Short mmCIF file of C-alpha atoms in Angstrom, two decimals:
data_model
loop_
_atom_site.label_atom_id
_atom_site.label_comp_id
_atom_site.label_asym_id
_atom_site.label_seq_id
_atom_site.Cartn_x
_atom_site.Cartn_y
_atom_site.Cartn_z
CA MET A 1079 61.82 -59.35 3.09
CA ARG A 1080 61.98 -61.01 6.72
CA LYS A 1081 61.89 -57.96 8.29
CA TYR A 1082 59.10 -56.46 6.80
CA VAL A 1083 56.89 -59.60 7.78
CA LEU A 1084 58.24 -59.03 11.25
CA SER A 1085 57.14 -55.31 11.01
CA ILE A 1086 53.61 -56.31 9.73
CA VAL A 1087 53.41 -58.79 12.65
CA ALA A 1088 54.14 -55.95 14.78
CA GLY A 1089 52.01 -53.71 13.76
CA CYS A 1090 49.10 -56.39 14.46
CA LEU A 1091 50.10 -57.27 17.60
CA CYS A 1092 50.40 -52.94 18.89
CA GLY A 1093 46.61 -53.07 19.69
CA MET A 1094 47.00 -55.84 22.16
CA LEU A 1095 49.58 -54.33 24.06
CA SER A 1096 48.28 -52.82 27.42
CA ALA A 1097 51.28 -52.07 29.35
CA GLN A 1098 51.79 -48.74 27.49
CA GLN A 1099 49.71 -46.60 25.85
CA THR A 1100 49.68 -46.77 22.17
CA TYR A 1101 48.78 -44.14 19.49
CA THR A 1102 47.47 -44.56 16.01
CA LEU A 1103 47.63 -41.72 13.65
CA GLN A 1104 44.01 -40.88 14.51
CA THR A 1105 44.88 -40.44 18.38
CA CYS A 1106 47.71 -38.37 17.53
CA LEU A 1107 45.10 -36.16 15.77
CA GLN A 1108 42.49 -36.39 17.98
CA GLU A 1109 44.93 -35.49 21.04
CA GLY A 1110 46.53 -32.58 19.07
CA LEU A 1111 43.22 -31.05 18.03
CA GLU A 1112 42.29 -30.76 21.80
CA LYS A 1113 45.66 -30.00 22.97
CA ASN A 1114 47.54 -27.56 20.54
CA TYR A 1115 47.34 -23.77 21.56
CA ALA A 1116 47.54 -22.56 17.94
CA ILE A 1117 44.18 -24.65 17.18
CA ARG A 1118 42.84 -23.36 20.51
CA ILE A 1119 43.94 -19.75 20.01
CA SER A 1120 42.20 -20.18 16.14
CA LYS A 1121 38.78 -21.52 17.63
CA ASN A 1122 39.15 -18.72 20.45
CA GLU A 1123 39.27 -15.97 17.25
CA GLN A 1124 36.25 -17.91 16.07
CA GLN A 1125 34.18 -17.74 18.60
CA ILE A 1126 34.86 -14.08 18.87
CA ALA A 1127 33.67 -13.52 15.20
CA ALA A 1128 30.57 -15.53 16.24
CA ASN A 1129 30.05 -13.53 19.15
CA ASN A 1130 30.34 -10.31 16.81
CA VAL A 1131 27.30 -10.85 14.80
CA THR A 1132 24.17 -8.96 16.96
CA ALA A 1133 21.84 -6.63 15.89
CA ALA A 1134 23.31 -4.00 18.31
CA ASN A 1135 26.69 -4.57 16.88
CA ALA A 1136 25.40 -3.46 13.66
CA GLY A 1137 23.71 -0.48 14.82
CA ARG A 1138 20.05 -1.95 14.61
CA LEU A 1139 19.04 -1.27 18.25
CA PRO A 1140 18.60 1.86 20.02
CA SER A 1141 20.58 3.62 22.61
CA LEU A 1142 19.09 4.49 26.00
CA ASP A 1143 21.59 6.81 28.58
CA LEU A 1144 20.25 7.83 31.79
CA ALA A 1145 22.38 11.18 33.15
CA ALA A 1146 22.25 13.38 35.79
CA GLY A 1147 23.97 16.48 36.90
CA TYR A 1148 24.35 19.53 39.08
CA SER A 1149 25.52 22.66 38.81
CA GLY A 1150 25.84 25.91 40.67
CA ALA A 1151 27.10 29.70 39.64
CA LEU A 1152 28.45 32.36 42.00
CA SER A 1153 28.19 36.04 40.84
CA GLU A 1154 27.69 39.44 41.29
CA ASN A 1155 24.59 41.08 39.39
CA ARG A 1156 24.70 45.09 37.98
CA THR A 1157 21.83 46.70 36.84
CA GLU A 1158 20.89 50.09 35.10
CA SER A 1159 17.46 51.10 34.52
CA ALA A 1160 16.46 53.33 31.35
CA GLU A 1161 15.86 56.03 33.68
CA GLY A 1162 19.28 55.82 34.92
CA GLU A 1163 19.07 53.84 38.19
CA ARG A 1164 21.72 51.77 39.11
CA GLY A 1165 21.82 48.60 41.62
CA SER A 1166 24.15 45.73 42.38
CA VAL A 1167 23.71 42.52 44.03
CA SER A 1168 26.26 40.28 45.33
CA GLY A 1169 26.68 36.98 46.36
CA VAL A 1170 24.28 35.90 43.86
CA TYR A 1171 24.25 31.53 43.95
CA ASP A 1172 22.10 29.99 41.20
CA GLN A 1173 21.75 25.80 41.36
CA THR A 1174 20.48 23.66 38.39
CA VAL A 1175 19.96 20.01 38.83
CA ASN A 1176 18.94 17.67 36.07
CA ALA A 1177 17.98 14.06 35.31
CA GLY A 1178 16.44 11.85 32.66
CA LEU A 1179 16.56 9.11 29.83
CA ASP A 1180 17.44 10.19 26.66
CA LEU A 1181 16.73 7.51 23.56
CA GLY A 1182 18.85 7.54 20.51
CA TRP A 1183 17.71 5.46 17.34
CA THR A 1184 18.93 5.88 13.75
CA LEU A 1185 15.85 4.63 11.70
CA PHE A 1186 17.28 5.14 8.52
CA ASP A 1187 21.33 5.37 7.47
CA GLY A 1188 21.42 4.56 3.67
CA PHE A 1189 21.20 0.91 4.19
CA ARG A 1190 24.45 1.03 6.08
CA VAL A 1191 23.04 -1.02 9.14
CA GLN A 1192 21.78 -4.01 6.79
CA THR A 1193 24.98 -4.10 5.37
CA ASN A 1194 26.68 -4.02 8.57
CA TYR A 1195 24.86 -7.00 9.50
CA LYS A 1196 25.83 -8.96 6.46
CA ARG A 1197 29.48 -7.74 7.02
CA LEU A 1198 29.72 -9.33 10.60
CA GLU A 1199 28.24 -12.18 9.23
CA GLU A 1200 31.07 -12.61 6.16
CA LEU A 1201 33.65 -12.08 9.19
CA ARG A 1202 32.05 -15.10 11.05
CA GLY A 1203 31.96 -17.20 7.80
CA LEU A 1204 35.48 -15.77 7.49
CA GLY A 1205 36.14 -16.55 11.14
CA GLU A 1206 35.05 -20.53 10.32
CA VAL A 1207 37.22 -20.79 7.36
CA ASN A 1208 40.39 -19.30 9.25
CA ALA A 1209 39.94 -21.87 11.54
CA ARG A 1210 39.54 -24.67 9.06
CA ILE A 1211 42.97 -23.72 7.46
CA ALA A 1212 44.35 -24.02 11.26
CA ILE A 1213 43.04 -27.08 11.63
CA GLU A 1214 43.81 -28.53 8.08
CA ASP A 1215 47.72 -27.32 8.28
CA PHE A 1216 47.73 -28.95 11.58
CA VAL A 1217 46.49 -32.11 10.50
CA ALA A 1218 49.15 -32.04 7.87
CA GLY A 1219 51.63 -30.99 9.46
CA LEU A 1220 51.15 -33.56 12.33
CA THR A 1221 50.36 -36.37 9.68
CA ALA A 1222 53.60 -35.61 7.96
CA GLU A 1223 55.76 -36.00 11.30
CA TYR A 1224 53.76 -38.98 12.19
CA TYR A 1225 55.02 -40.90 9.25
CA ASN A 1226 58.51 -39.26 9.48
CA TYR A 1227 58.70 -40.80 12.95
CA VAL A 1228 57.93 -44.21 11.25
CA GLN A 1229 60.22 -43.81 8.85
CA GLN A 1230 63.09 -42.65 11.20
CA LYS A 1231 61.96 -45.45 13.38
CA ILE A 1232 62.03 -48.21 10.38
CA ARG A 1233 65.89 -46.31 9.42
CA LEU A 1234 67.07 -46.96 13.07
CA LYS A 1235 65.98 -50.94 12.82
CA ASN A 1236 67.54 -50.83 9.43
CA PHE A 1237 70.79 -49.71 10.71
CA LEU A 1238 70.64 -51.94 13.52
CA TYR A 1239 70.53 -54.65 11.34
CA ALA A 1240 73.77 -53.42 9.49
CA VAL A 1241 75.19 -53.24 12.68
CA SER A 1242 74.21 -57.23 13.34
CA LEU A 1243 75.58 -57.95 10.04
CA SER A 1244 79.18 -56.17 10.23
CA LYS A 1245 79.32 -57.40 13.62
CA GLU A 1246 78.91 -60.90 12.74
CA ARG A 1247 81.26 -60.71 9.78
CA LEU A 1248 84.02 -59.40 12.15
CA ARG A 1249 83.45 -62.45 14.23
CA ILE A 1250 84.14 -64.46 11.16
CA VAL A 1251 87.10 -62.44 10.04
CA GLU A 1252 88.31 -62.70 13.76
CA ALA A 1253 87.96 -66.58 14.17
CA ARG A 1254 89.61 -67.04 10.68
CA TYR A 1255 92.51 -64.67 11.62
CA ARG A 1256 93.31 -66.41 14.34
CA ILE A 1257 93.97 -69.57 12.46
CA GLY A 1258 95.77 -67.61 9.72
CA ASN A 1259 92.89 -67.96 6.64
CA PHE A 1260 92.68 -64.00 6.79
CA SER A 1261 94.98 -61.10 6.68
CA ARG A 1262 95.23 -58.32 9.58
CA LEU A 1263 93.89 -56.29 6.43
CA ASP A 1264 90.82 -57.98 6.59
CA LEU A 1265 90.52 -57.47 10.24
CA GLN A 1266 91.06 -53.75 10.32
CA GLN A 1267 88.36 -53.57 7.49
CA ALA A 1268 85.98 -55.79 9.13
CA ARG A 1269 86.66 -53.58 12.32
CA VAL A 1270 86.15 -50.13 10.26
CA ASP A 1271 83.14 -50.96 8.77
CA PHE A 1272 81.59 -52.52 12.14
CA ASN A 1273 82.50 -48.67 13.55
CA ALA A 1274 80.81 -47.05 10.76
CA ASP A 1275 78.10 -48.90 10.65
CA SER A 1276 77.60 -48.35 14.69
CA SER A 1277 78.30 -44.59 14.21
CA GLN A 1278 75.05 -44.30 11.68
CA TYR A 1279 73.14 -46.14 14.00
CA ILE A 1280 74.03 -43.84 17.13
CA ASN A 1281 73.39 -40.53 14.89
CA GLN A 1282 70.04 -42.30 13.70
CA GLN A 1283 69.02 -42.45 17.32
CA GLU A 1284 69.48 -38.63 17.42
CA LEU A 1285 67.11 -38.37 14.35
CA VAL A 1286 64.62 -40.41 15.71
CA GLN A 1287 64.62 -38.65 19.00
CA ALA A 1288 63.98 -34.97 16.95
CA SER A 1289 61.09 -36.41 15.46
CA LEU A 1290 59.71 -37.66 18.91
CA ILE A 1291 60.24 -34.17 20.04
CA ARG A 1292 58.27 -32.53 17.16
CA LEU A 1293 55.34 -34.94 17.60
CA ASN A 1294 55.16 -34.23 21.54
CA GLU A 1295 55.24 -30.74 20.78
CA LEU A 1296 52.30 -30.57 18.11
CA MET A 1297 50.40 -32.91 20.53
CA ALA A 1298 51.11 -30.45 23.27
CA GLY A 1299 52.21 -33.05 25.66
CA PRO A 1300 53.68 -31.85 29.00
CA ASP A 1301 56.98 -33.58 28.48
CA VAL A 1302 58.67 -33.32 25.09
CA ASN A 1303 60.83 -35.80 25.75
CA ALA A 1304 58.13 -38.44 26.72
CA PRO A 1305 58.45 -42.13 24.86
CA LEU A 1306 55.52 -42.41 22.59
CA GLN A 1307 54.47 -45.92 21.48
CA ILE A 1308 52.83 -45.99 18.12
CA CYS A 1309 51.08 -48.55 16.34
CA ASP A 1310 52.29 -48.12 12.79
CA SER A 1311 55.64 -49.76 11.91
CA LEU A 1312 55.03 -49.30 7.59
CA ILE A 1313 54.19 -46.27 5.75
CA ARG A 1314 51.32 -47.36 3.87
CA VAL A 1315 50.70 -45.46 0.74
CA ASN A 1316 47.26 -44.77 -0.80
CA SER A 1317 47.09 -45.56 -4.47
CA ARG A 1318 44.00 -45.40 -5.63
CA LEU A 1319 44.20 -41.27 -5.54
CA GLU A 1320 42.29 -39.81 -9.05
CA GLU A 1321 43.71 -36.30 -10.39
CA GLY A 1322 40.21 -35.27 -11.79
CA GLU A 1323 38.11 -36.07 -8.20
CA LEU A 1324 41.10 -34.32 -6.83
CA LEU A 1325 40.82 -31.35 -9.02
CA GLU A 1326 36.88 -31.17 -8.67
CA ARG A 1327 36.95 -31.43 -4.95
CA MET A 1328 39.52 -28.54 -4.84
CA LEU A 1329 37.69 -26.02 -6.89
CA GLN A 1330 34.52 -26.58 -4.57
CA THR A 1331 36.16 -27.09 -1.05
CA ASN A 1332 39.50 -25.67 -0.53
CA ALA A 1333 39.84 -23.73 2.59
CA SER A 1334 41.96 -20.83 0.91
CA LEU A 1335 39.51 -20.67 -2.38
CA LEU A 1336 36.58 -20.40 -0.01
CA LYS A 1337 38.60 -17.27 2.24
CA ALA A 1338 38.92 -15.78 -0.90
CA ASP A 1339 35.46 -15.64 -1.82
CA ARG A 1340 34.67 -14.16 1.71
CA ASN A 1341 37.44 -11.64 0.98
CA THR A 1342 35.82 -10.68 -2.16
CA ALA A 1343 32.37 -10.28 -0.48
CA LEU A 1344 33.85 -8.40 2.44
CA ALA A 1345 35.08 -5.97 -0.42
CA GLY A 1346 31.87 -5.61 -2.17
CA LEU A 1347 30.13 -4.69 1.39
CA ASP A 1348 32.97 -2.41 1.89
CA LEU A 1349 31.37 -0.49 -1.05
CA LYS A 1350 28.24 -0.80 -0.32
CA THR A 1351 29.14 0.89 2.86
CA LEU A 1352 30.79 3.80 1.41
CA GLN A 1353 27.62 4.09 -1.09
CA ALA A 1354 25.04 4.59 2.17
CA ARG A 1355 26.53 7.99 2.53
CA ASN A 1356 24.41 8.86 -1.09
CA TYR A 1357 21.41 8.58 0.71
CA PRO A 1358 19.46 10.60 3.47
CA TYR A 1359 19.38 9.37 7.06
CA VAL A 1360 16.89 9.70 9.60
CA LYS A 1361 17.16 9.76 13.20
CA LEU A 1362 14.77 9.50 16.15
CA ASN A 1363 15.76 11.11 19.49
CA ALA A 1364 13.48 11.09 22.39
CA GLY A 1365 13.62 11.64 26.29
CA TYR A 1366 12.08 12.04 29.65
CA GLY A 1367 13.79 14.55 32.21
CA TYR A 1368 13.56 16.48 35.29
CA GLN A 1369 15.06 19.87 35.83
CA LEU A 1370 15.41 21.99 38.79
CA ASN A 1371 16.63 25.65 38.69
CA ARG A 1372 17.32 28.00 41.93
CA TYR A 1373 17.77 31.18 41.82
CA GLY A 1374 19.80 33.67 43.98
CA ASN A 1375 17.98 36.69 43.26
CA ASN A 1376 14.92 36.60 40.68
CA ALA A 1377 11.26 37.26 41.31
CA ASN A 1378 10.87 33.47 41.05
CA ARG A 1379 12.77 31.71 43.95
CA GLN A 1380 13.15 27.95 41.74
CA ARG A 1381 11.75 26.56 38.91
CA GLN A 1382 10.64 22.94 38.04
CA THR A 1383 9.90 20.87 34.49
CA TRP A 1384 9.69 17.49 33.87
CA GLY A 1385 8.08 15.45 31.06
CA PRO A 1386 8.74 14.03 27.75
CA ASP A 1387 10.20 15.25 24.66
CA VAL A 1388 10.30 13.75 20.90
CA GLY A 1389 12.45 15.07 17.92
CA ALA A 1390 13.52 12.96 14.50
CA THR A 1391 16.11 14.77 12.26
CA LEU A 1392 16.12 14.00 8.52
CA GLY A 1393 19.33 15.04 6.73
CA ILE A 1394 21.50 14.14 3.79
CA THR A 1395 25.25 15.02 3.82
CA LEU A 1396 25.78 16.94 0.12
CA PHE A 1397 29.64 16.93 -0.12
CA ASP A 1398 32.14 15.42 1.82
CA GLY A 1399 35.19 16.31 -0.44
CA ASN A 1400 36.10 12.16 0.03
CA ARG A 1401 33.29 10.28 -1.04
CA ARG A 1402 33.82 9.89 -4.90
CA ARG A 1403 37.45 8.78 -4.27
CA GLU A 1404 36.78 6.20 -1.26
CA GLN A 1405 34.16 4.99 -3.75
CA ARG A 1406 36.34 4.53 -6.89
CA ASN A 1407 38.95 2.99 -4.55
CA ALA A 1408 36.50 0.73 -3.18
CA ARG A 1409 35.61 -0.78 -6.85
CA ILE A 1410 38.99 -1.19 -7.35
CA GLN A 1411 39.47 -3.01 -4.11
CA ILE A 1412 36.97 -5.45 -5.34
CA GLU A 1413 38.31 -5.84 -8.60
CA ASN A 1414 41.72 -6.86 -6.58
CA ALA A 1415 39.94 -9.42 -4.29
CA GLU A 1416 38.68 -11.27 -7.54
CA LEU A 1417 42.10 -11.24 -9.30
CA THR A 1418 43.67 -12.54 -6.14
CA ARG A 1419 41.19 -15.49 -6.08
CA GLN A 1420 41.78 -16.06 -9.95
CA GLN A 1421 45.53 -15.89 -9.31
CA LEU A 1422 45.09 -18.26 -6.27
CA GLU A 1423 43.15 -20.74 -8.11
CA LEU A 1424 45.75 -20.85 -10.84
CA SER A 1425 48.72 -21.25 -8.63
CA LEU A 1426 46.60 -23.99 -6.51
CA ARG A 1427 46.30 -25.91 -10.07
CA ALA A 1428 49.80 -25.79 -10.54
CA ASP A 1429 50.39 -27.27 -7.36
CA LEU A 1430 48.04 -29.80 -7.67
CA ALA A 1431 49.60 -30.74 -11.25
CA ASP A 1432 53.40 -31.01 -9.54
CA PHE A 1433 52.15 -32.87 -6.62
CA TRP A 1434 49.88 -35.50 -8.88
CA GLN A 1435 53.52 -35.61 -11.13
CA ALA A 1436 55.42 -36.10 -8.40
CA TYR A 1437 52.85 -38.82 -6.34
CA ARG A 1438 52.65 -40.89 -9.60
CA ASN A 1439 56.56 -40.85 -10.49
CA ASN A 1440 56.90 -42.16 -6.58
CA LEU A 1441 54.25 -45.07 -6.84
CA GLU A 1442 56.23 -46.29 -10.00
CA LEU A 1443 59.39 -45.79 -8.09
CA LEU A 1444 57.98 -47.76 -5.33
CA LYS A 1445 57.06 -50.48 -7.60
CA LEU A 1446 60.40 -50.95 -8.81
CA GLU A 1447 62.44 -50.33 -5.21
CA GLU A 1448 60.19 -53.43 -4.23
CA GLU A 1449 61.86 -55.76 -6.59
CA ASN A 1450 65.24 -54.04 -6.22
CA LEU A 1451 65.02 -54.92 -2.60
CA VAL A 1452 63.74 -58.74 -3.63
CA ALA A 1453 66.80 -58.94 -5.81
CA ALA A 1454 69.14 -57.34 -3.33
CA THR A 1455 68.03 -59.54 -0.32
CA GLU A 1456 68.81 -62.57 -2.53
CA ASN A 1457 72.49 -61.23 -3.29
CA HIS A 1458 73.11 -60.73 0.05
CA GLU A 1459 72.22 -64.38 0.98
CA ILE A 1460 74.23 -65.78 -1.80
CA ALA A 1461 77.28 -63.58 -0.81
CA MET A 1462 77.19 -64.69 2.71
CA GLU A 1463 76.97 -68.23 1.98
CA ARG A 1464 79.97 -67.64 -0.51
CA TYR A 1465 81.91 -65.75 2.27
CA LEU A 1466 81.53 -68.29 5.09
CA LEU A 1467 82.96 -70.83 2.34
CA GLY A 1468 85.83 -68.51 2.05
CA ASP A 1469 85.11 -67.78 -2.10
CA LEU A 1470 83.89 -64.51 -1.44
CA SER A 1471 86.50 -61.45 0.01
CA GLY A 1472 85.51 -59.47 2.31
CA ILE A 1473 85.46 -56.07 0.02
CA GLU A 1474 82.86 -57.79 -2.33
CA MET A 1475 81.03 -59.17 1.08
CA ARG A 1476 80.61 -55.65 2.14
CA GLU A 1477 79.74 -54.31 -1.23
CA ALA A 1478 76.33 -56.75 -0.88
CA GLN A 1479 75.86 -55.90 2.42
CA LYS A 1480 75.53 -52.08 1.41
CA SER A 1481 73.68 -52.74 -1.83
CA LEU A 1482 71.04 -54.61 0.53
CA LEU A 1483 71.09 -51.32 2.74
CA ASP A 1484 71.10 -49.13 0.09
CA ALA A 1485 67.79 -51.20 -1.58
CA GLU A 1486 66.17 -50.93 2.02
CA GLU A 1487 66.84 -46.89 1.99
CA ARG A 1488 65.50 -46.03 -1.69
CA ILE A 1489 62.51 -48.29 -0.71
CA LEU A 1490 61.83 -46.14 2.53
CA SER A 1491 62.36 -42.93 0.92
CA ALA A 1492 59.96 -44.00 -1.62
CA GLN A 1493 57.21 -44.74 0.43
CA TYR A 1494 57.95 -41.26 2.48
CA ASN A 1495 58.12 -38.82 -0.53
CA THR A 1496 54.63 -40.89 -1.83
CA LYS A 1497 52.97 -40.39 1.55
CA LEU A 1498 53.98 -36.71 1.52
CA CYS A 1499 52.36 -36.11 -2.16
CA GLU A 1500 49.41 -37.61 -0.65
CA ILE A 1501 49.32 -35.56 2.32
CA SER A 1502 49.53 -32.48 -0.06
CA LEU A 1503 47.24 -33.72 -2.77
CA GLN A 1504 44.48 -34.58 0.51
CA GLN A 1505 45.04 -31.41 1.79
CA ILE A 1506 45.04 -28.90 -1.46
CA SER A 1507 41.52 -31.02 -2.78
CA GLY A 1508 40.24 -29.95 0.97
CA ASN A 1509 39.90 -33.70 2.13
CA ILE A 1510 42.94 -33.67 4.44
CA LEU A 1511 40.43 -34.25 7.60
CA SER A 1512 40.16 -37.96 5.96
CA TYR A 1513 42.88 -38.94 8.22
CA LEU A 1514 41.12 -38.33 11.49
CA GLU A 1515 38.57 -41.46 9.82
#
């Protein structure tokens, strides 16, 4: 129990350390959200979708072209009159020079332009939802890894404590072996246990380093092996979650459900785009141009024309062979989008129920393991006193020590598993960003 008291004290003093920067979960998340490459890419894609929402991209604005050209033709002309007179001229070179502005504007296209603009707005909303999903996945992943790092560091302390106990036992056995109270078998067994605990401690150092590397990777640090000083030395779980509140929030704010709603709306707009072909269209064409014609063999040597021209086109596509098929398929796509949304909601309800059951079970297990730890600690203290008096064998002492370490391991696993369930429940309910507060 004293180790947990020391851990709490260490956590309180963590904020007072100035020699090295210390991190809380919030500071890790904030730094990761600023630097993580996946998040930055997702935000850029969101910005692209936002930039695309313009009247011009939807087709509302006219197009204006400036064009100029030159052409020349070298020919030989042969003529024959009605009276039979013939003539020919060779080396005739005709030239044409033109320049002008051309304006084209679709005034009405069966509401296609309005539908396109709404589609761009939906795509912008979809980009926002995708960015939110990426952020929520990142926050959930980094939070889980942060507490995994806390877990691995606590486990490392527990193994170090086990090494210290085994070392003390080996010292006692060596001293008593020299005076003849213990046999060589007791001495060898104490050494084997000490070496086994030391091996566990060395292996645990590797797991701590692996978790540290993963944290630095998520935070996009320049050095993945850089040491990371964190303030938390305990895994604190939130035991105040309510199932009904989580379910209500999930149905209203879950990002995956919001994305499914966007996809359904986009499927409806796809159908409206196809239905626009059922209506007539009206297009306006206008321009102002200049044209110069030079003739190699003509009564008029050249001709110049300039001025405006205006025209309008009214038309309707009567038959294209694919309209009905495409619209039938579009209606099926709408139905599929709605079914996908319903399937997703059912899946999320099932996930919420599973994680909630695991969350409640782990909370009960955590209470039980806390009681077991107290009993195992008292049992180890009594065993140590008897061992020092010579009333307890080395095997029994080792068993008491193992019971204490197993109790510490079980309570640590229960804390971490409960935290993982809590993180999953917060993500499903759309409240994962609360860890930033």
